[in-house]
Amino acid sequence: MSQSVRWAFNWKEWSPNEKEFSHAISCVQLEEKERLDRFVFRKDVRASLIGRLLMRKFVNEYTHIPYDKIVFTRDKNNKPILKNSAINISFNVSHQGYYSVLAGEVRDVLLGVDIMKLEYTGGKQLSEFFRIMNRNFSSSEWEEIRGSTTCMEVEQISMFCRHWALKESFVKALGIGIVTDLRTIDFKTNSKLVPNRLVCDTVLYQKGNKQNWLFEESLLDSEHCVAVALQENGIAPKSQNKMFELLDYNKLLVNAIPMHSEDEQYVKKYFSKNEKP
């Protein structure tokens, strides 16, 4: 049986001291470290850093590659991949809201993951926001998002975020990014998301034709939904019924090996940044 990995890390609750942050940043590649330095706010550094560390942990634990010998590069769509590796593993990361997440499979599959915080912070009236976003969803999806005439705004926002996570997970699995006509990606949900339950009965249609994909959906908590898209050799694989496991700092870095020496100036620069806007 193939192995499925689903990990989540609440980076908002991680407030590293200088020693912790210095060690964590030394455990990613130099080019990744330089990329992280470009973020203006501390929260974005941590969210992205956790994603890199989740990838290293997954590859290290499920292949024979030593932690400090793992080398990531990026494909033509800027998606992180293992460099020069014939090992059949698949992984994808996402961060939004308060979490960074990783979905991994110890097999060669099309795989995408996306997390969304169930909130609207756009400033406009929700109806105006939906009007602007109209071309990103099919008419049947809008029926699900808007619901009945008695549907509360919080329910509409949650369903909007759920559909967006599904679309993101799918296009990330294909490796194309949000560049296609999203109205042609038509999702039909069949079950509500509830805590501690994996939903696998959402169906994807394209041009009216049902597609052979598996979508795993769940709630990390009452404020965050996550979607995983999977396809193997053109068919929808069976779900391994794997819920997301919440990792802490010690679990994340249990086998980590520094890739380079610690950088006092880099750490000082991080702590001089504002946490958020």
PDB file of C-alpha atoms in Angstrom:
ATOM      1  CA  MET A   1       0.000   0.000   0.000  1.00  0.00           C
ATOM      2  CA  SER A   2       1.265   3.460  -0.856  1.00  0.00           C
ATOM      3  CA  GLN A   3       1.921   5.898   1.936  1.00  0.00           C
ATOM      4  CA  SER A   4       0.096   9.199   2.214  1.00  0.00           C
ATOM      5  CA  VAL A   5       1.340  12.110   4.303  1.00  0.00           C
ATOM      6  CA  ARG A   6      -0.734  15.101   5.388  1.00  0.00           C
ATOM      7  CA  TRP A   7       1.009  17.605   7.647  1.00  0.00           C
ATOM      8  CA  ALA A   8      -0.002  21.030   8.943  1.00  0.00           C
ATOM      9  CA  PHE A   9       1.901  23.581  11.016  1.00  0.00           C
ATOM     10  CA  ASN A  10       0.352  26.596  12.731  1.00  0.00           C
ATOM     11  CA  TRP A  11       3.043  29.181  12.078  1.00  0.00           C
ATOM     12  CA  LYS A  12       0.996  31.985  13.678  1.00  0.00           C
ATOM     13  CA  GLU A  13       1.405  30.296  17.047  1.00  0.00           C
ATOM     14  CA  TRP A  14       5.128  29.733  16.479  1.00  0.00           C
ATOM     15  CA  SER A  15       7.028  32.658  17.996  1.00  0.00           C
ATOM     16  CA  PRO A  16      10.650  31.533  17.693  1.00  0.00           C
ATOM     17  CA  ASN A  17      13.407  33.031  19.775  1.00  0.00           C
ATOM     18  CA  GLU A  18      16.644  33.961  18.032  1.00  0.00           C
ATOM     19  CA  LYS A  19      18.205  30.549  18.614  1.00  0.00           C
ATOM     20  CA  GLU A  20      15.197  28.673  17.196  1.00  0.00           C
ATOM     21  CA  PHE A  21      14.854  30.896  14.149  1.00  0.00           C
ATOM     22  CA  SER A  22      18.605  30.809  13.467  1.00  0.00           C
ATOM     23  CA  HIS A  23      18.597  27.010  13.503  1.00  0.00           C
ATOM     24  CA  ALA A  24      15.463  26.750  11.354  1.00  0.00           C
ATOM     25  CA  ILE A  25      16.738  29.111   8.659  1.00  0.00           C
ATOM     26  CA  SER A  26      20.076  27.279   8.534  1.00  0.00           C
ATOM     27  CA  CYS A  27      18.216  24.073   7.583  1.00  0.00           C
ATOM     28  CA  VAL A  28      17.069  25.270   4.145  1.00  0.00           C
ATOM     29  CA  GLN A  29      19.090  25.843   0.982  1.00  0.00           C
ATOM     30  CA  LEU A  30      20.924  29.133   0.570  1.00  0.00           C
ATOM     31  CA  GLU A  31      18.793  30.213  -2.397  1.00  0.00           C
ATOM     32  CA  GLU A  32      15.653  29.519  -0.360  1.00  0.00           C
ATOM     33  CA  LYS A  33      17.083  31.526   2.517  1.00  0.00           C
ATOM     34  CA  GLU A  34      17.756  34.439   0.143  1.00  0.00           C
ATOM     35  CA  ARG A  35      14.230  34.204  -1.274  1.00  0.00           C
ATOM     36  CA  LEU A  36      12.757  34.334   2.245  1.00  0.00           C
ATOM     37  CA  ASP A  37      14.785  37.437   3.033  1.00  0.00           C
ATOM     38  CA  ARG A  38      12.807  39.374   0.417  1.00  0.00           C
ATOM     39  CA  PHE A  39       9.578  39.186   2.417  1.00  0.00           C
ATOM     40  CA  VAL A  40       8.680  42.452   4.098  1.00  0.00           C
ATOM     41  CA  PHE A  41       6.868  40.974   7.099  1.00  0.00           C
ATOM     42  CA  ARG A  42       7.900  38.319   9.617  1.00  0.00           C
ATOM     43  CA  LYS A  43       4.639  36.401   9.228  1.00  0.00           C
ATOM     44  CA  ASP A  44       5.359  35.768   5.533  1.00  0.00           C
ATOM     45  CA  VAL A  45       8.913  34.638   6.270  1.00  0.00           C
ATOM     46  CA  ARG A  46       7.652  32.075   8.785  1.00  0.00           C
ATOM     47  CA  ALA A  47       4.797  30.810   6.600  1.00  0.00           C
ATOM     48  CA  SER A  48       7.086  30.180   3.634  1.00  0.00           C
ATOM     49  CA  LEU A  49       9.968  28.866   5.759  1.00  0.00           C
ATOM     50  CA  ILE A  50       7.682  26.254   7.310  1.00  0.00           C
ATOM     51  CA  GLY A  51       6.664  25.111   3.821  1.00  0.00           C
ATOM     52  CA  ARG A  52      10.326  24.576   2.868  1.00  0.00           C
ATOM     53  CA  LEU A  53      10.982  22.674   6.109  1.00  0.00           C
ATOM     54  CA  LEU A  54       7.909  20.477   5.596  1.00  0.00           C
ATOM     55  CA  MET A  55       9.238  19.507   2.162  1.00  0.00           C
ATOM     56  CA  ARG A  56      12.672  18.627   3.534  1.00  0.00           C
ATOM     57  CA  LYS A  57      11.169  16.575   6.352  1.00  0.00           C
ATOM     58  CA  PHE A  58       8.945  14.647   3.936  1.00  0.00           C
ATOM     59  CA  VAL A  59      11.717  13.829   1.463  1.00  0.00           C
ATOM     60  CA  ASN A  60      14.149  12.891   4.236  1.00  0.00           C
ATOM     61  CA  GLU A  61      11.711  10.569   6.014  1.00  0.00           C
ATOM     62  CA  TYR A  62      10.305   8.833   2.938  1.00  0.00           C
ATOM     63  CA  THR A  63      13.417   8.442   0.759  1.00  0.00           C
ATOM     64  CA  HIS A  64      17.004   7.406   1.426  1.00  0.00           C
ATOM     65  CA  ILE A  65      18.339  10.919   0.793  1.00  0.00           C
ATOM     66  CA  PRO A  66      20.164  12.397   3.823  1.00  0.00           C
ATOM     67  CA  TYR A  67      18.626  15.657   5.049  1.00  0.00           C
ATOM     68  CA  ASP A  68      21.573  17.848   4.075  1.00  0.00           C
ATOM     69  CA  LYS A  69      21.880  16.215   0.622  1.00  0.00           C
ATOM     70  CA  ILE A  70      18.336  17.046  -0.470  1.00  0.00           C
ATOM     71  CA  VAL A  71      18.344  19.610  -3.285  1.00  0.00           C
ATOM     72  CA  PHE A  72      15.187  21.303  -4.510  1.00  0.00           C
ATOM     73  CA  THR A  73      14.848  23.186  -7.745  1.00  0.00           C
ATOM     74  CA  ARG A  74      11.813  24.642  -9.509  1.00  0.00           C
ATOM     75  CA  ASP A  75      10.070  23.567 -12.685  1.00  0.00           C
ATOM     76  CA  LYS A  76       8.960  25.896 -15.488  1.00  0.00           C
ATOM     77  CA  ASN A  77       5.870  26.823 -13.462  1.00  0.00           C
ATOM     78  CA  ASN A  78       7.988  27.695 -10.395  1.00  0.00           C
ATOM     79  CA  LYS A  79       6.798  24.578  -8.545  1.00  0.00           C
ATOM     80  CA  PRO A  80       9.398  23.119  -6.128  1.00  0.00           C
ATOM     81  CA  ILE A  81      10.654  19.695  -7.239  1.00  0.00           C
ATOM     82  CA  LEU A  82      13.483  17.357  -6.263  1.00  0.00           C
ATOM     83  CA  LYS A  83      16.569  17.920  -8.391  1.00  0.00           C
ATOM     84  CA  ASN A  84      17.912  15.005 -10.451  1.00  0.00           C
ATOM     85  CA  SER A  85      15.871  12.410  -8.620  1.00  0.00           C
ATOM     86  CA  ALA A  86      14.313   9.257 -10.030  1.00  0.00           C
ATOM     87  CA  ILE A  87      12.538   8.557  -6.730  1.00  0.00           C
ATOM     88  CA  ASN A  88       8.776   8.220  -7.170  1.00  0.00           C
ATOM     89  CA  ILE A  89       7.381  10.617  -4.596  1.00  0.00           C
ATOM     90  CA  SER A  90       4.955  13.496  -5.018  1.00  0.00           C
ATOM     91  CA  PHE A  91       4.428  16.501  -2.768  1.00  0.00           C
ATOM     92  CA  ASN A  92       2.907  19.950  -2.716  1.00  0.00           C
ATOM     93  CA  VAL A  93       2.741  22.741  -0.134  1.00  0.00           C
ATOM     94  CA  SER A  94       0.434  25.671   0.529  1.00  0.00           C
ATOM     95  CA  HIS A  95       0.094  28.391   3.142  1.00  0.00           C
ATOM     96  CA  GLN A  96      -2.700  30.811   3.899  1.00  0.00           C
ATOM     97  CA  GLY A  97      -4.409  32.034   7.016  1.00  0.00           C
ATOM     98  CA  TYR A  98      -2.459  30.682  10.006  1.00  0.00           C
ATOM     99  CA  TYR A  99      -1.165  27.408   8.555  1.00  0.00           C
ATOM    100  CA  SER A 100       1.369  25.921   6.188  1.00  0.00           C
ATOM    101  CA  VAL A 101       0.422  22.470   4.894  1.00  0.00           C
ATOM    102  CA  LEU A 102       2.039  19.640   2.949  1.00  0.00           C
ATOM    103  CA  ALA A 103       0.381  16.775   1.087  1.00  0.00           C
ATOM    104  CA  GLY A 104       2.756  13.981   0.106  1.00  0.00           C
ATOM    105  CA  GLU A 105       2.491  10.585  -1.576  1.00  0.00           C
ATOM    106  CA  VAL A 106       5.161   7.896  -1.780  1.00  0.00           C
ATOM    107  CA  ARG A 107       4.248   7.223  -5.410  1.00  0.00           C
ATOM    108  CA  ASP A 108       4.171   9.157  -8.662  1.00  0.00           C
ATOM    109  CA  VAL A 109       0.821  10.982  -8.887  1.00  0.00           C
ATOM    110  CA  LEU A 110      -0.574  14.335  -9.893  1.00  0.00           C
ATOM    111  CA  LEU A 111      -0.977  16.087  -6.552  1.00  0.00           C
ATOM    112  CA  GLY A 112      -1.992  19.563  -5.441  1.00  0.00           C
ATOM    113  CA  VAL A 113      -2.973  21.049  -2.087  1.00  0.00           C
ATOM    114  CA  ASP A 114      -4.500  24.365  -1.113  1.00  0.00           C
ATOM    115  CA  ILE A 115      -5.570  25.866   2.199  1.00  0.00           C
ATOM    116  CA  MET A 116      -7.956  28.770   2.691  1.00  0.00           C
ATOM    117  CA  LYS A 117      -8.938  30.790   5.735  1.00  0.00           C
ATOM    118  CA  LEU A 118     -12.725  31.044   5.834  1.00  0.00           C
ATOM    119  CA  GLU A 119     -12.956  34.803   5.887  1.00  0.00           C
ATOM    120  CA  TYR A 120     -13.556  37.816   3.663  1.00  0.00           C
ATOM    121  CA  THR A 121     -11.357  40.886   4.135  1.00  0.00           C
ATOM    122  CA  GLY A 122     -11.950  42.666   0.834  1.00  0.00           C
ATOM    123  CA  GLY A 123     -13.589  45.786   2.246  1.00  0.00           C
ATOM    124  CA  LYS A 124     -16.345  45.933  -0.401  1.00  0.00           C
ATOM    125  CA  GLN A 125     -19.883  44.648   0.041  1.00  0.00           C
ATOM    126  CA  LEU A 126     -19.830  40.875  -0.413  1.00  0.00           C
ATOM    127  CA  SER A 127     -22.276  41.122  -3.322  1.00  0.00           C
ATOM    128  CA  GLU A 128     -19.915  43.531  -5.113  1.00  0.00           C
ATOM    129  CA  PHE A 129     -16.951  41.211  -4.476  1.00  0.00           C
ATOM    130  CA  PHE A 130     -18.910  38.284  -5.909  1.00  0.00           C
ATOM    131  CA  ARG A 131     -19.758  40.392  -8.972  1.00  0.00           C
ATOM    132  CA  ILE A 132     -16.062  41.109  -9.557  1.00  0.00           C
ATOM    133  CA  MET A 133     -15.190  37.424  -9.099  1.00  0.00           C
ATOM    134  CA  ASN A 134     -18.058  36.248 -11.312  1.00  0.00           C
ATOM    135  CA  ARG A 135     -15.883  34.946 -14.170  1.00  0.00           C
ATOM    136  CA  ASN A 136     -13.938  32.608 -11.863  1.00  0.00           C
ATOM    137  CA  PHE A 137     -16.840  30.231 -11.199  1.00  0.00           C
ATOM    138  CA  SER A 138     -19.474  28.426 -13.246  1.00  0.00           C
ATOM    139  CA  SER A 139     -23.162  29.269 -12.855  1.00  0.00           C
ATOM    140  CA  SER A 140     -23.767  26.044 -10.893  1.00  0.00           C
ATOM    141  CA  GLU A 141     -20.861  26.852  -8.569  1.00  0.00           C
ATOM    142  CA  TRP A 142     -22.341  30.285  -7.907  1.00  0.00           C
ATOM    143  CA  GLU A 143     -25.598  28.580  -6.962  1.00  0.00           C
ATOM    144  CA  GLU A 144     -23.685  26.568  -4.354  1.00  0.00           C
ATOM    145  CA  ILE A 145     -21.737  29.597  -3.119  1.00  0.00           C
ATOM    146  CA  ARG A 146     -24.736  31.915  -2.806  1.00  0.00           C
ATOM    147  CA  GLY A 147     -27.038  29.204  -1.465  1.00  0.00           C
ATOM    148  CA  SER A 148     -30.664  29.921  -0.703  1.00  0.00           C
ATOM    149  CA  THR A 149     -32.121  33.378  -0.145  1.00  0.00           C
ATOM    150  CA  THR A 150     -31.829  32.788   3.619  1.00  0.00           C
ATOM    151  CA  CYS A 151     -28.149  31.796   3.442  1.00  0.00           C
ATOM    152  CA  MET A 152     -26.021  33.901   5.802  1.00  0.00           C
ATOM    153  CA  GLU A 153     -22.946  35.757   4.540  1.00  0.00           C
ATOM    154  CA  VAL A 154     -20.614  33.645   6.687  1.00  0.00           C
ATOM    155  CA  GLU A 155     -21.925  30.512   4.931  1.00  0.00           C
ATOM    156  CA  GLN A 156     -21.453  32.106   1.512  1.00  0.00           C
ATOM    157  CA  ILE A 157     -17.895  33.110   2.364  1.00  0.00           C
ATOM    158  CA  SER A 158     -17.089  29.598   3.588  1.00  0.00           C
ATOM    159  CA  MET A 159     -18.436  28.009   0.412  1.00  0.00           C
ATOM    160  CA  PHE A 160     -16.579  30.561  -1.736  1.00  0.00           C
ATOM    161  CA  CYS A 161     -13.317  29.700   0.034  1.00  0.00           C
ATOM    162  CA  ARG A 162     -14.016  25.978  -0.264  1.00  0.00           C
ATOM    163  CA  HIS A 163     -14.535  26.234  -4.035  1.00  0.00           C
ATOM    164  CA  TRP A 164     -11.430  28.392  -4.420  1.00  0.00           C
ATOM    165  CA  ALA A 165      -9.320  25.823  -2.527  1.00  0.00           C
ATOM    166  CA  LEU A 166     -10.662  23.061  -4.788  1.00  0.00           C
ATOM    167  CA  LYS A 167      -9.764  25.015  -7.934  1.00  0.00           C
ATOM    168  CA  GLU A 168      -6.306  25.898  -6.631  1.00  0.00           C
ATOM    169  CA  SER A 169      -5.576  22.296  -5.635  1.00  0.00           C
ATOM    170  CA  PHE A 170      -6.564  21.102  -9.114  1.00  0.00           C
ATOM    171  CA  VAL A 171      -4.534  23.613 -11.130  1.00  0.00           C
ATOM    172  CA  LYS A 172      -1.554  23.093  -8.792  1.00  0.00           C
ATOM    173  CA  ALA A 173      -1.768  19.337  -9.402  1.00  0.00           C
ATOM    174  CA  LEU A 174      -1.693  20.023 -13.147  1.00  0.00           C
ATOM    175  CA  GLY A 175       1.167  22.474 -12.615  1.00  0.00           C
ATOM    176  CA  ILE A 176      -0.458  25.229 -14.653  1.00  0.00           C
ATOM    177  CA  GLY A 177      -1.359  27.832 -12.032  1.00  0.00           C
ATOM    178  CA  ILE A 178      -4.450  30.040 -12.221  1.00  0.00           C
ATOM    179  CA  VAL A 179      -4.069  30.812 -15.939  1.00  0.00           C
ATOM    180  CA  THR A 180      -6.942  28.880 -17.457  1.00  0.00           C
ATOM    181  CA  ASP A 181     -10.622  29.840 -17.744  1.00  0.00           C
ATOM    182  CA  LEU A 182     -11.775  28.879 -14.267  1.00  0.00           C
ATOM    183  CA  ARG A 183     -15.418  28.672 -15.353  1.00  0.00           C
ATOM    184  CA  THR A 184     -14.514  25.482 -17.251  1.00  0.00           C
ATOM    185  CA  ILE A 185     -13.441  23.887 -13.940  1.00  0.00           C
ATOM    186  CA  ASP A 186     -16.837  23.094 -12.452  1.00  0.00           C
ATOM    187  CA  PHE A 187     -17.015  21.526  -8.980  1.00  0.00           C
ATOM    188  CA  LYS A 188     -20.070  19.885  -7.462  1.00  0.00           C
ATOM    189  CA  THR A 189     -19.912  19.335  -3.706  1.00  0.00           C
ATOM    190  CA  ASN A 190     -22.086  16.654  -2.140  1.00  0.00           C
ATOM    191  CA  SER A 191     -21.270  16.819   1.582  1.00  0.00           C
ATOM    192  CA  LYS A 192     -20.740  19.546   4.141  1.00  0.00           C
ATOM    193  CA  LEU A 193     -17.350  20.018   5.754  1.00  0.00           C
ATOM    194  CA  VAL A 194     -17.473  19.156   9.442  1.00  0.00           C
ATOM    195  CA  PRO A 195     -14.656  18.845  12.015  1.00  0.00           C
ATOM    196  CA  ASN A 196     -12.644  15.602  12.155  1.00  0.00           C
ATOM    197  CA  ARG A 197     -14.089  14.205   8.947  1.00  0.00           C
ATOM    198  CA  LEU A 198     -12.600  13.692   5.499  1.00  0.00           C
ATOM    199  CA  VAL A 199     -14.926  14.481   2.581  1.00  0.00           C
ATOM    200  CA  CYS A 200     -14.116  12.645  -0.666  1.00  0.00           C
ATOM    201  CA  ASP A 201     -17.324  12.870  -2.703  1.00  0.00           C
ATOM    202  CA  THR A 202     -16.811  16.217  -4.456  1.00  0.00           C
ATOM    203  CA  VAL A 203     -16.923  15.805  -8.241  1.00  0.00           C
ATOM    204  CA  LEU A 204     -15.180  17.798 -10.985  1.00  0.00           C
ATOM    205  CA  TYR A 205     -16.753  18.446 -14.382  1.00  0.00           C
ATOM    206  CA  GLN A 206     -15.087  20.004 -17.410  1.00  0.00           C
ATOM    207  CA  LYS A 207     -17.283  20.941 -20.386  1.00  0.00           C
ATOM    208  CA  GLY A 208     -20.022  18.838 -18.824  1.00  0.00           C
ATOM    209  CA  ASN A 209     -17.868  15.719 -18.549  1.00  0.00           C
ATOM    210  CA  LYS A 210     -17.105  14.120 -15.181  1.00  0.00           C
ATOM    211  CA  GLN A 211     -13.354  13.951 -14.538  1.00  0.00           C
ATOM    212  CA  ASN A 212     -11.422  11.083 -12.928  1.00  0.00           C
ATOM    213  CA  TRP A 213      -9.981  12.904  -9.943  1.00  0.00           C
ATOM    214  CA  LEU A 214     -10.071  12.389  -6.194  1.00  0.00           C
ATOM    215  CA  PHE A 215     -10.561  15.442  -3.991  1.00  0.00           C
ATOM    216  CA  GLU A 216      -9.952  15.130  -0.254  1.00  0.00           C
ATOM    217  CA  GLU A 217     -11.424  17.992   1.779  1.00  0.00           C
ATOM    218  CA  SER A 218     -11.286  18.691   5.486  1.00  0.00           C
ATOM    219  CA  LEU A 219     -11.280  21.405   8.126  1.00  0.00           C
ATOM    220  CA  LEU A 220      -8.035  22.041  10.000  1.00  0.00           C
ATOM    221  CA  ASP A 221     -10.079  24.027  12.499  1.00  0.00           C
ATOM    222  CA  SER A 222     -13.275  26.097  12.412  1.00  0.00           C
ATOM    223  CA  GLU A 223     -11.508  28.807  10.365  1.00  0.00           C
ATOM    224  CA  HIS A 224      -9.475  26.878   7.766  1.00  0.00           C
ATOM    225  CA  CYS A 225     -10.423  24.433   5.004  1.00  0.00           C
ATOM    226  CA  VAL A 226      -7.956  22.404   2.956  1.00  0.00           C
ATOM    227  CA  ALA A 227      -8.335  20.548  -0.349  1.00  0.00           C
ATOM    228  CA  VAL A 228      -6.072  17.881  -1.852  1.00  0.00           C
ATOM    229  CA  ALA A 229      -6.366  16.925  -5.557  1.00  0.00           C
ATOM    230  CA  LEU A 230      -5.102  13.523  -6.704  1.00  0.00           C
ATOM    231  CA  GLN A 231      -4.912  11.596  -9.960  1.00  0.00           C
ATOM    232  CA  GLU A 232      -2.832   8.502 -10.740  1.00  0.00           C
ATOM    233  CA  ASN A 233      -2.329   7.277 -14.319  1.00  0.00           C
ATOM    234  CA  GLY A 234      -5.427   9.103 -15.469  1.00  0.00           C
ATOM    235  CA  ILE A 235      -7.740   7.685 -12.815  1.00  0.00           C
ATOM    236  CA  ALA A 236      -8.938   8.766  -9.370  1.00  0.00           C
ATOM    237  CA  PRO A 237      -7.009   6.763  -6.746  1.00  0.00           C
ATOM    238  CA  LYS A 238      -8.641   5.464  -3.607  1.00  0.00           C
ATOM    239  CA  SER A 239      -8.309   7.776  -0.647  1.00  0.00           C
ATOM    240  CA  GLN A 240      -5.993   6.587   2.133  1.00  0.00           C
ATOM    241  CA  ASN A 241      -8.321   8.415   4.562  1.00  0.00           C
ATOM    242  CA  LYS A 242      -5.426  10.423   5.926  1.00  0.00           C
ATOM    243  CA  MET A 243      -6.367  13.456   8.001  1.00  0.00           C
ATOM    244  CA  PHE A 244      -3.895  16.306   8.459  1.00  0.00           C
ATOM    245  CA  GLU A 245      -1.528  15.852  11.399  1.00  0.00           C
ATOM    246  CA  LEU A 246      -0.615  19.027  13.277  1.00  0.00           C
ATOM    247  CA  LEU A 247       3.155  19.247  13.796  1.00  0.00           C
ATOM    248  CA  ASP A 248       5.000  21.361  16.340  1.00  0.00           C
ATOM    249  CA  TYR A 249       8.499  22.851  16.043  1.00  0.00           C
ATOM    250  CA  ASN A 250      10.226  19.836  17.600  1.00  0.00           C
ATOM    251  CA  LYS A 251       8.503  17.330  15.297  1.00  0.00           C
ATOM    252  CA  LEU A 252       9.195  19.486  12.263  1.00  0.00           C
ATOM    253  CA  LEU A 253      12.920  19.702  12.910  1.00  0.00           C
ATOM    254  CA  VAL A 254      13.527  16.385  14.686  1.00  0.00           C
ATOM    255  CA  ASN A 255      16.008  15.117  12.044  1.00  0.00           C
ATOM    256  CA  ALA A 256      17.036  18.453  10.543  1.00  0.00           C
ATOM    257  CA  ILE A 257      20.693  19.053   9.681  1.00  0.00           C
ATOM    258  CA  PRO A 258      21.978  22.591   8.977  1.00  0.00           C
ATOM    259  CA  MET A 259      22.801  23.276   5.334  1.00  0.00           C
ATOM    260  CA  HIS A 260      25.057  26.223   6.165  1.00  0.00           C
ATOM    261  CA  SER A 261      26.401  28.127   9.157  1.00  0.00           C
ATOM    262  CA  GLU A 262      24.091  30.252  11.249  1.00  0.00           C
ATOM    263  CA  ASP A 263      23.836  33.895  10.194  1.00  0.00           C
ATOM    264  CA  GLU A 264      23.599  36.428  13.018  1.00  0.00           C
ATOM    265  CA  GLN A 265      22.962  39.403  10.707  1.00  0.00           C
ATOM    266  CA  TYR A 266      20.186  37.568   8.888  1.00  0.00           C
ATOM    267  CA  VAL A 267      18.496  36.746  12.191  1.00  0.00           C
ATOM    268  CA  LYS A 268      18.736  40.352  13.368  1.00  0.00           C
ATOM    269  CA  LYS A 269      17.208  41.542  10.098  1.00  0.00           C
ATOM    270  CA  TYR A 270      14.290  39.123  10.540  1.00  0.00           C
ATOM    271  CA  PHE A 271      13.552  40.360  14.060  1.00  0.00           C
ATOM    272  CA  SER A 272      13.766  43.985  12.905  1.00  0.00           C
ATOM    273  CA  LYS A 273      10.844  43.442  10.505  1.00  0.00           C
ATOM    274  CA  ASN A 274       7.238  44.121  11.463  1.00  0.00           C
ATOM    275  CA  GLU A 275       5.170  41.027  12.137  1.00  0.00           C
ATOM    276  CA  LYS A 276       2.421  42.097   9.701  1.00  0.00           C
ATOM    277  CA  PRO A 277       1.110  45.218   7.921  1.00  0.00           C
TER     278      PRO A 277
END
